[in-house]
Amino acid sequence: MEAALRTKAIVTGHSRGLGAALADELLARGIGVLGLARQPNAALAAAHPGLLREHRLDLSDSAALAAWLAGAELRDWLAGAQTVLLINNAGTLQPMALLPAQDPAAVAKAIALSVAAPLMLSAALVAASPAAGERRILHVSSGAARKPYAGWSVYCAGKAALDHHARAVQLEASPGLRICSLAPGVLDTAMQGEIRATTTEYFPLRDRFVEMQRSGGLVAPAECAMHLIDYLLDADFGREAVADLRDLMQ
């Protein structure tokens, strides 16, 4: 069944949160998904037999990712597809702290997951996919890429790197390649739980996010995933290298 699919996708961090919702939305539309995460998603596998392939991989381990990319699985997965999609969703808020309290090892791990992995996967996808086909790369960005937040310096820097990567790749004008770094809005995911569990000492704007959750200001991942996939498959995708999903929905 996999080889017959005209459109195939790779989704990082598909085991929970927005990643799980994005994978579910793609699978529900008949698009095959290769999910890359540290843990499998049993619910997705049961709901979409034959459409989901999973590979357990710690994307913060750049050497492990490089070794996997050097193998044949990615090229085998993309074989026969006319359109290939890459959603670089996996990321982390940690280390969420002011600069003096940041663990350098945690900084390195966060940048490997949030920056190195998306850039490595993007390059590998283009190299492994048919040149005559269409390739679409979506980086899941954040408003924090464009507005600094105290306590989120690593997170902000990582998301800003994705934005600028998309801008530079768009300038290359590679045939059949579209890319966008897209901020999805504020979602009701485990990351928001991390924010509420911290203190204002480490993240001074914590109370603002706590109130947002209390007032119902968080968007459900499934709702966001529906709109995000609509845009990913739209003819306008990639016209802007950097965008905000909330602006596109107006």
PDB file of N, CA and C in Angstrom, residues 11-27 33 35-36 41 44 87-90 140 187 189 221 225 229:
ATOM      1  N   VAL A  11       6.648  13.244   9.723  1.00  0.00           N
ATOM      2  CA  VAL A  11       6.267  14.121  10.833  1.00  0.00           C
ATOM      3  C   VAL A  11       7.150  13.788  12.025  1.00  0.00           C
ATOM      4  N   THR A  12       7.848  14.775  12.554  1.00  0.00           N
ATOM      5  CA  THR A  12       8.665  14.552  13.751  1.00  0.00           C
ATOM      6  C   THR A  12       7.850  14.852  15.002  1.00  0.00           C
ATOM      7  N   GLY A  13       8.124  14.082  16.051  1.00  0.00           N
ATOM      8  CA  GLY A  13       7.403  14.297  17.299  1.00  0.00           C
ATOM      9  C   GLY A  13       5.933  13.941  17.190  1.00  0.00           C
ATOM     10  N   HIS A  14       5.630  12.818  16.511  1.00  0.00           N
ATOM     11  CA  HIS A  14       4.239  12.442  16.251  1.00  0.00           C
ATOM     12  C   HIS A  14       3.602  11.688  17.416  1.00  0.00           C
ATOM     13  N   SER A  15       4.339  11.484  18.494  1.00  0.00           N
ATOM     14  CA  SER A  15       3.829  10.645  19.579  1.00  0.00           C
ATOM     15  C   SER A  15       2.863  11.369  20.507  1.00  0.00           C
ATOM     16  N   ARG A  16       2.845  12.704  20.467  1.00  0.00           N
ATOM     17  CA  ARG A  16       1.956  13.428  21.370  1.00  0.00           C
ATOM     18  C   ARG A  16       1.742  14.851  20.866  1.00  0.00           C
ATOM     19  N   GLY A  17       0.825  15.561  21.510  1.00  0.00           N
ATOM     20  CA  GLY A  17       0.605  16.977  21.254  1.00  0.00           C
ATOM     21  C   GLY A  17       0.262  17.320  19.821  1.00  0.00           C
ATOM     22  N   LEU A  18       0.807  18.432  19.348  1.00  0.00           N
ATOM     23  CA  LEU A  18       0.521  18.880  17.995  1.00  0.00           C
ATOM     24  C   LEU A  18       1.006  17.865  16.971  1.00  0.00           C
ATOM     25  N   GLY A  19       2.151  17.241  17.216  1.00  0.00           N
ATOM     26  CA  GLY A  19       2.670  16.257  16.271  1.00  0.00           C
ATOM     27  C   GLY A  19       1.706  15.110  16.050  1.00  0.00           C
ATOM     28  N   ALA A  20       1.113  14.613  17.135  1.00  0.00           N
ATOM     29  CA  ALA A  20       0.133  13.534  17.026  1.00  0.00           C
ATOM     30  C   ALA A  20      -1.097  14.002  16.252  1.00  0.00           C
ATOM     31  N   ALA A  21      -1.542  15.223  16.518  1.00  0.00           N
ATOM     32  CA  ALA A  21      -2.711  15.762  15.817  1.00  0.00           C
ATOM     33  C   ALA A  21      -2.434  15.964  14.336  1.00  0.00           C
ATOM     34  N   LEU A  22      -1.217  16.426  13.998  1.00  0.00           N
ATOM     35  CA  LEU A  22      -0.851  16.618  12.597  1.00  0.00           C
ATOM     36  C   LEU A  22      -0.792  15.283  11.855  1.00  0.00           C
ATOM     37  N   ALA A  23      -0.169  14.291  12.482  1.00  0.00           N
ATOM     38  CA  ALA A  23      -0.103  12.973  11.860  1.00  0.00           C
ATOM     39  C   ALA A  23      -1.493  12.395  11.667  1.00  0.00           C
ATOM     40  N   ASP A  24      -2.349  12.536  12.665  1.00  0.00           N
ATOM     41  CA  ASP A  24      -3.719  12.019  12.573  1.00  0.00           C
ATOM     42  C   ASP A  24      -4.482  12.692  11.443  1.00  0.00           C
ATOM     43  N   GLU A  25      -4.312  13.995  11.298  1.00  0.00           N
ATOM     44  CA  GLU A  25      -5.008  14.738  10.242  1.00  0.00           C
ATOM     45  C   GLU A  25      -4.538  14.289   8.864  1.00  0.00           C
ATOM     46  N   LEU A  26      -3.246  14.104   8.695  1.00  0.00           N
ATOM     47  CA  LEU A  26      -2.717  13.623   7.413  1.00  0.00           C
ATOM     48  C   LEU A  26      -3.231  12.222   7.102  1.00  0.00           C
ATOM     49  N   LEU A  27      -3.177  11.337   8.085  1.00  0.00           N
ATOM     50  CA  LEU A  27      -3.619   9.958   7.892  1.00  0.00           C
ATOM     51  C   LEU A  27      -5.105   9.898   7.554  1.00  0.00           C
ATOM     52  N   VAL A  33       2.128   8.459   6.508  1.00  0.00           N
ATOM     53  CA  VAL A  33       2.989   9.208   7.426  1.00  0.00           C
ATOM     54  C   VAL A  33       4.099   8.304   7.960  1.00  0.00           C
ATOM     55  N   GLY A  35       6.422   8.533  10.994  1.00  0.00           N
ATOM     56  CA  GLY A  35       6.582   9.285  12.229  1.00  0.00           C
ATOM     57  C   GLY A  35       7.925   9.015  12.864  1.00  0.00           C
ATOM     58  N   LEU A  36       8.613  10.090  13.243  1.00  0.00           N
ATOM     59  CA  LEU A  36       9.916   9.985  13.905  1.00  0.00           C
ATOM     60  C   LEU A  36       9.797  10.563  15.310  1.00  0.00           C
ATOM     61  N   ASN A  41       3.362   5.752  18.631  1.00  0.00           N
ATOM     62  CA  ASN A  41       2.012   6.218  18.944  1.00  0.00           C
ATOM     63  C   ASN A  41       1.045   5.070  18.645  1.00  0.00           C
ATOM     64  N   LEU A  44      -2.474   5.967  17.113  1.00  0.00           N
ATOM     65  CA  LEU A  44      -2.450   6.283  15.680  1.00  0.00           C
ATOM     66  C   LEU A  44      -2.275   5.034  14.843  1.00  0.00           C
ATOM     67  N   ILE A  87       7.143  17.754   7.966  1.00  0.00           N
ATOM     68  CA  ILE A  87       6.723  18.661   9.034  1.00  0.00           C
ATOM     69  C   ILE A  87       7.705  18.518  10.182  1.00  0.00           C
ATOM     70  N   ASN A  88       8.526  19.531  10.361  1.00  0.00           N
ATOM     71  CA  ASN A  88       9.489  19.573  11.461  1.00  0.00           C
ATOM     72  C   ASN A  88       8.792  20.147  12.690  1.00  0.00           C
ATOM     73  N   ASN A  89       8.195  19.250  13.460  1.00  0.00           N
ATOM     74  CA  ASN A  89       7.381  19.657  14.595  1.00  0.00           C
ATOM     75  C   ASN A  89       8.086  19.491  15.935  1.00  0.00           C
ATOM     76  N   ALA A  90       8.954  18.496  16.064  1.00  0.00           N
ATOM     77  CA  ALA A  90       9.561  18.190  17.368  1.00  0.00           C
ATOM     78  C   ALA A  90      10.379  19.372  17.894  1.00  0.00           C
ATOM     79  N   VAL A 140       7.545  23.991  12.133  1.00  0.00           N
ATOM     80  CA  VAL A 140       6.625  24.525  13.141  1.00  0.00           C
ATOM     81  C   VAL A 140       7.402  25.536  13.973  1.00  0.00           C
ATOM     82  N   LEU A 187      -1.169  26.736  21.849  1.00  0.00           N
ATOM     83  CA  LEU A 187      -1.926  25.490  21.851  1.00  0.00           C
ATOM     84  C   LEU A 187      -2.004  24.865  23.234  1.00  0.00           C
ATOM     85  N   THR A 189      -1.197  22.104  24.874  1.00  0.00           N
ATOM     86  CA  THR A 189      -0.355  20.909  24.810  1.00  0.00           C
ATOM     87  C   THR A 189       0.457  20.767  26.104  1.00  0.00           C
ATOM     88  N   PRO A 221      -5.102  21.113  19.875  1.00  0.00           N
ATOM     89  CA  PRO A 221      -4.187  20.659  18.819  1.00  0.00           C
ATOM     90  C   PRO A 221      -4.908  20.155  17.568  1.00  0.00           C
ATOM     91  N   ALA A 225      -4.288  21.537  13.891  1.00  0.00           N
ATOM     92  CA  ALA A 225      -3.765  20.610  12.877  1.00  0.00           C
ATOM     93  C   ALA A 225      -4.605  20.656  11.601  1.00  0.00           C
ATOM     94  N   ILE A 229      -2.746  21.728   8.160  1.00  0.00           N
ATOM     95  CA  ILE A 229      -2.656  20.817   7.012  1.00  0.00           C
ATOM     96  C   ILE A 229      -3.384  21.394   5.805  1.00  0.00           C
TER      97      ILE A 229
END
